[in-house]
Structure formats: structure tokens, C-alpha cells
Amino acid sequence: MLGKYWEHFHHDGGRGVRGTGATIDEAFEQAAIAATALVTDPRNVELQETVEIYCQASNDELLLKEWLNALLDEMATRKMLFGRFEVRISDHQLRARALGEAVDPARHHPAAEIRHATTTSLWVNEDVTGTWLAQCVITA
């Protein structure tokens, strides 16, 4: 097992985000960091405010899409960026805390506006080593 990490992958329909972890919670947290990294370096986001997010869906894949869309909506509505996430998933219900701060263009240098998570390359799965992967494509 490689541990928890995030990465981007290329897709013609947008930018792919992928998170992995020892649990589904960690994989969703890492996918959210990958989404933030489409806009700015998450390490430069100060953890000044906490936003509570709740969503649910009929399966893990759709829950990932709902989670990322709820997060993107919070970023746009509140004009915030988030650098850390605490996710708890049970029975296709997600409760999370997103920690971050208001966008500071001079410090964050926002690279792109991201719109929404899609069902393209949507995948949530635990492999034989016990590592969870959560991924999808986000449109810009």
C-alpha cells in the first residue's frame, strides 16, 4: 500500500482528480485536496475557518461526485479555498469538515475556475491490498 496521496490525470473532458487512502474517508479527503490543487497549492491555504458539509447518494461513486460538487459550491459561494478535510462516510452519507480561508489572489494565485465534478471516469474502489481509490473528472 502506498498510503494516502492525491494526483491529477489528463482527460479530454476536463481535469481528473484522484485520491487514495487506507479508508474510503481518506480517499475522499485526498480527492478533495486534488480538486483544490487545480486552483492553488493546498499547502498555501491557511486553516482559519471550518465549513461543515453533508451529502448523500445511492452509491460510493455518486457520493464522490456529490461531495466534490458540494465542495466546489462552497468554494464558489464563500469565495474560499480549503487545505484540509476531515471526512466520515457511513451508509453512503458523508459528513465533512473543510478547513481553509478566504481567497487571497495575491497569495494564492488562483490558476483556474473549476465548475463541477462529472460522472466521467468516476470510480471508487478498494483494491486487493486494502487501498481505496476515488477519482473523477472535473470540468473547468
PDB file of C-alpha atoms in Angstrom:
ATOM      1  CA  MET A   1       0.000   0.000   0.000  1.00  0.00           C
ATOM      2  CA  LEU A   2       1.327   3.418  -0.965  1.00  0.00           C
ATOM      3  CA  GLY A   3      -0.534   5.369   1.727  1.00  0.00           C
ATOM      4  CA  LYS A   4      -2.712   8.364   1.199  1.00  0.00           C
ATOM      5  CA  TYR A   5      -1.958  10.731  -1.656  1.00  0.00           C
ATOM      6  CA  TRP A   6      -3.613  12.700  -4.418  1.00  0.00           C
ATOM      7  CA  GLU A   7      -2.827  13.291  -8.064  1.00  0.00           C
ATOM      8  CA  HIS A   8      -4.240  14.707 -11.271  1.00  0.00           C
ATOM      9  CA  PHE A   9      -4.712  12.827 -14.510  1.00  0.00           C
ATOM     10  CA  HIS A  10      -5.348  14.113 -18.014  1.00  0.00           C
ATOM     11  CA  HIS A  11      -8.715  13.662 -19.651  1.00  0.00           C
ATOM     12  CA  ASP A  12     -10.098  15.379 -22.759  1.00  0.00           C
ATOM     13  CA  GLY A  13     -13.304  16.249 -20.868  1.00  0.00           C
ATOM     14  CA  GLY A  14     -11.532  18.185 -18.102  1.00  0.00           C
ATOM     15  CA  ARG A  15      -9.017  17.545 -15.334  1.00  0.00           C
ATOM     16  CA  GLY A  16      -9.021  14.268 -13.475  1.00  0.00           C
ATOM     17  CA  VAL A  17      -8.646  14.184  -9.703  1.00  0.00           C
ATOM     18  CA  ARG A  18      -7.667  11.046  -7.828  1.00  0.00           C
ATOM     19  CA  GLY A  19      -7.269  10.338  -4.140  1.00  0.00           C
ATOM     20  CA  THR A  20      -6.078   7.197  -2.392  1.00  0.00           C
ATOM     21  CA  GLY A  21      -6.005   6.099   1.211  1.00  0.00           C
ATOM     22  CA  ALA A  22      -6.301   3.248   3.670  1.00  0.00           C
ATOM     23  CA  THR A  23     -10.001   4.041   4.057  1.00  0.00           C
ATOM     24  CA  ILE A  24     -12.705   5.425   1.817  1.00  0.00           C
ATOM     25  CA  ASP A  25     -12.711   8.501   4.069  1.00  0.00           C
ATOM     26  CA  GLU A  26      -9.021   9.151   3.336  1.00  0.00           C
ATOM     27  CA  ALA A  27      -9.507   8.603  -0.408  1.00  0.00           C
ATOM     28  CA  PHE A  28     -12.329  11.190  -0.462  1.00  0.00           C
ATOM     29  CA  GLU A  29     -10.191  13.634   1.577  1.00  0.00           C
ATOM     30  CA  GLN A  30      -7.327  13.247  -0.883  1.00  0.00           C
ATOM     31  CA  ALA A  31      -9.616  13.676  -3.914  1.00  0.00           C
ATOM     32  CA  ALA A  32     -10.781  16.963  -2.359  1.00  0.00           C
ATOM     33  CA  ILE A  33      -7.174  18.123  -1.943  1.00  0.00           C
ATOM     34  CA  ALA A  34      -6.602  17.253  -5.612  1.00  0.00           C
ATOM     35  CA  ALA A  35      -9.617  19.432  -6.501  1.00  0.00           C
ATOM     36  CA  THR A  36      -8.178  22.353  -4.501  1.00  0.00           C
ATOM     37  CA  ALA A  37      -4.835  21.825  -6.235  1.00  0.00           C
ATOM     38  CA  LEU A  38      -6.494  22.577  -9.577  1.00  0.00           C
ATOM     39  CA  VAL A  39      -6.879  26.146  -8.284  1.00  0.00           C
ATOM     40  CA  THR A  40      -3.888  26.685  -5.967  1.00  0.00           C
ATOM     41  CA  ASP A  41      -1.244  24.877  -3.938  1.00  0.00           C
ATOM     42  CA  PRO A  42      -3.200  23.457  -0.973  1.00  0.00           C
ATOM     43  CA  ARG A  43      -0.124  23.855   1.268  1.00  0.00           C
ATOM     44  CA  ASN A  44      -0.527  27.643   0.950  1.00  0.00           C
ATOM     45  CA  VAL A  45      -4.073  27.626   2.334  1.00  0.00           C
ATOM     46  CA  GLU A  46      -4.270  28.629   5.983  1.00  0.00           C
ATOM     47  CA  LEU A  47      -6.735  26.690   8.124  1.00  0.00           C
ATOM     48  CA  GLN A  48      -8.610  29.669   9.564  1.00  0.00           C
ATOM     49  CA  GLU A  49     -12.264  28.691   9.111  1.00  0.00           C
ATOM     50  CA  THR A  50     -14.238  25.452   9.165  1.00  0.00           C
ATOM     51  CA  VAL A  51     -17.190  24.683   6.917  1.00  0.00           C
ATOM     52  CA  GLU A  52     -19.434  21.688   7.594  1.00  0.00           C
ATOM     53  CA  ILE A  53     -20.596  19.739   4.539  1.00  0.00           C
ATOM     54  CA  TYR A  54     -23.158  16.940   4.349  1.00  0.00           C
ATOM     55  CA  CYS A  55     -24.238  14.942   1.330  1.00  0.00           C
ATOM     56  CA  GLN A  56     -25.642  11.552   0.448  1.00  0.00           C
ATOM     57  CA  ALA A  57     -26.092   9.367  -2.605  1.00  0.00           C
ATOM     58  CA  SER A  58     -27.198   5.884  -3.609  1.00  0.00           C
ATOM     59  CA  ASN A  59     -23.643   4.530  -4.058  1.00  0.00           C
ATOM     60  CA  ASP A  60     -19.994   5.418  -3.405  1.00  0.00           C
ATOM     61  CA  GLU A  61     -19.318   6.756  -6.911  1.00  0.00           C
ATOM     62  CA  LEU A  62     -22.248   9.153  -6.867  1.00  0.00           C
ATOM     63  CA  LEU A  63     -21.310  10.133  -3.303  1.00  0.00           C
ATOM     64  CA  LEU A  64     -17.853  11.182  -4.546  1.00  0.00           C
ATOM     65  CA  LYS A  65     -19.457  13.316  -7.254  1.00  0.00           C
ATOM     66  CA  GLU A  66     -21.874  14.869  -4.733  1.00  0.00           C
ATOM     67  CA  TRP A  67     -19.014  15.511  -2.282  1.00  0.00           C
ATOM     68  CA  LEU A  68     -16.804  17.250  -4.809  1.00  0.00           C
ATOM     69  CA  ASN A  69     -19.719  19.297  -6.180  1.00  0.00           C
ATOM     70  CA  ALA A  70     -20.733  20.353  -2.651  1.00  0.00           C
ATOM     71  CA  LEU A  71     -17.124  21.342  -2.006  1.00  0.00           C
ATOM     72  CA  LEU A  72     -16.839  23.296  -5.272  1.00  0.00           C
ATOM     73  CA  ASP A  73     -20.109  25.043  -4.457  1.00  0.00           C
ATOM     74  CA  GLU A  74     -18.781  26.066  -1.029  1.00  0.00           C
ATOM     75  CA  MET A  75     -15.580  27.349  -2.625  1.00  0.00           C
ATOM     76  CA  ALA A  76     -17.517  29.466  -5.144  1.00  0.00           C
ATOM     77  CA  THR A  77     -20.237  30.705  -2.796  1.00  0.00           C
ATOM     78  CA  ARG A  78     -17.975  31.547   0.127  1.00  0.00           C
ATOM     79  CA  LYS A  79     -15.015  32.604  -2.056  1.00  0.00           C
ATOM     80  CA  MET A  80     -12.827  30.257  -0.034  1.00  0.00           C
ATOM     81  CA  LEU A  81     -10.109  27.714  -0.610  1.00  0.00           C
ATOM     82  CA  PHE A  82      -9.648  24.652   1.551  1.00  0.00           C
ATOM     83  CA  GLY A  83      -6.408  22.958   2.533  1.00  0.00           C
ATOM     84  CA  ARG A  84      -7.548  20.134   4.801  1.00  0.00           C
ATOM     85  CA  PHE A  85     -10.579  17.883   5.021  1.00  0.00           C
ATOM     86  CA  GLU A  86     -11.991  15.565   7.655  1.00  0.00           C
ATOM     87  CA  VAL A  87     -14.431  13.128   6.049  1.00  0.00           C
ATOM     88  CA  ARG A  88     -16.613  10.462   7.655  1.00  0.00           C
ATOM     89  CA  ILE A  89     -18.684   8.165   5.442  1.00  0.00           C
ATOM     90  CA  SER A  90     -21.335   5.723   6.594  1.00  0.00           C
ATOM     91  CA  ASP A  91     -24.116   4.125   4.541  1.00  0.00           C
ATOM     92  CA  HIS A  92     -23.498   6.417   1.552  1.00  0.00           C
ATOM     93  CA  GLN A  93     -23.790   9.503   3.741  1.00  0.00           C
ATOM     94  CA  LEU A  94     -20.867  11.875   4.054  1.00  0.00           C
ATOM     95  CA  ARG A  95     -20.205  14.344   6.838  1.00  0.00           C
ATOM     96  CA  ALA A  96     -17.142  16.507   6.451  1.00  0.00           C
ATOM     97  CA  ARG A  97     -15.294  19.482   7.786  1.00  0.00           C
ATOM     98  CA  ALA A  98     -13.403  21.577   5.240  1.00  0.00           C
ATOM     99  CA  LEU A  99     -10.746  23.855   6.716  1.00  0.00           C
ATOM    100  CA  GLY A 100      -9.497  26.874   4.834  1.00  0.00           C
ATOM    101  CA  GLU A 101      -9.613  30.602   4.299  1.00  0.00           C
ATOM    102  CA  ALA A 102     -10.905  33.339   2.034  1.00  0.00           C
ATOM    103  CA  VAL A 103      -9.220  33.547  -1.355  1.00  0.00           C
ATOM    104  CA  ASP A 104      -6.299  35.972  -1.380  1.00  0.00           C
ATOM    105  CA  PRO A 105      -5.410  36.433  -5.088  1.00  0.00           C
ATOM    106  CA  ALA A 106      -2.007  37.934  -4.269  1.00  0.00           C
ATOM    107  CA  ARG A 107      -1.013  34.915  -2.167  1.00  0.00           C
ATOM    108  CA  HIS A 108      -2.982  32.040  -3.693  1.00  0.00           C
ATOM    109  CA  HIS A 109      -2.539  32.951  -7.391  1.00  0.00           C
ATOM    110  CA  PRO A 110      -5.725  31.118  -8.435  1.00  0.00           C
ATOM    111  CA  ALA A 111      -4.896  29.212 -11.609  1.00  0.00           C
ATOM    112  CA  ALA A 112      -8.343  28.202 -12.815  1.00  0.00           C
ATOM    113  CA  GLU A 113     -12.024  28.284 -12.054  1.00  0.00           C
ATOM    114  CA  ILE A 114     -13.387  24.796 -11.725  1.00  0.00           C
ATOM    115  CA  ARG A 115     -17.074  24.188 -12.315  1.00  0.00           C
ATOM    116  CA  HIS A 116     -18.287  20.727 -11.367  1.00  0.00           C
ATOM    117  CA  ALA A 117     -17.451  17.081 -10.876  1.00  0.00           C
ATOM    118  CA  THR A 118     -18.771  14.751 -13.566  1.00  0.00           C
ATOM    119  CA  THR A 119     -19.511  11.061 -13.936  1.00  0.00           C
ATOM    120  CA  THR A 120     -16.630  10.807 -16.417  1.00  0.00           C
ATOM    121  CA  SER A 121     -14.001   8.336 -15.144  1.00  0.00           C
ATOM    122  CA  LEU A 122     -15.963   8.183 -11.898  1.00  0.00           C
ATOM    123  CA  TRP A 123     -14.569   5.346  -9.829  1.00  0.00           C
ATOM    124  CA  VAL A 124     -14.475   4.407  -6.130  1.00  0.00           C
ATOM    125  CA  ASN A 125     -12.969   1.070  -5.234  1.00  0.00           C
ATOM    126  CA  GLU A 126     -10.947  -0.837  -2.662  1.00  0.00           C
ATOM    127  CA  ASP A 127      -8.211  -2.969  -4.217  1.00  0.00           C
ATOM    128  CA  VAL A 128      -6.825  -6.307  -3.004  1.00  0.00           C
ATOM    129  CA  THR A 129      -4.187  -4.548  -0.855  1.00  0.00           C
ATOM    130  CA  GLY A 130      -6.867  -2.625   1.050  1.00  0.00           C
ATOM    131  CA  THR A 131      -6.085   0.689  -0.658  1.00  0.00           C
ATOM    132  CA  TRP A 132      -9.075   2.835  -1.587  1.00  0.00           C
ATOM    133  CA  LEU A 133      -9.129   4.898  -4.781  1.00  0.00           C
ATOM    134  CA  ALA A 134     -11.596   7.693  -5.536  1.00  0.00           C
ATOM    135  CA  GLN A 135     -11.470   9.555  -8.847  1.00  0.00           C
ATOM    136  CA  CYS A 136     -13.472  11.579 -11.341  1.00  0.00           C
ATOM    137  CA  VAL A 137     -13.122  14.336 -13.927  1.00  0.00           C
ATOM    138  CA  ILE A 138     -13.806  17.965 -13.038  1.00  0.00           C
ATOM    139  CA  THR A 139     -14.703  20.467 -15.741  1.00  0.00           C
ATOM    140  CA  ALA A 140     -13.146  23.904 -15.865  1.00  0.00           C
TER     141      ALA A 140
END
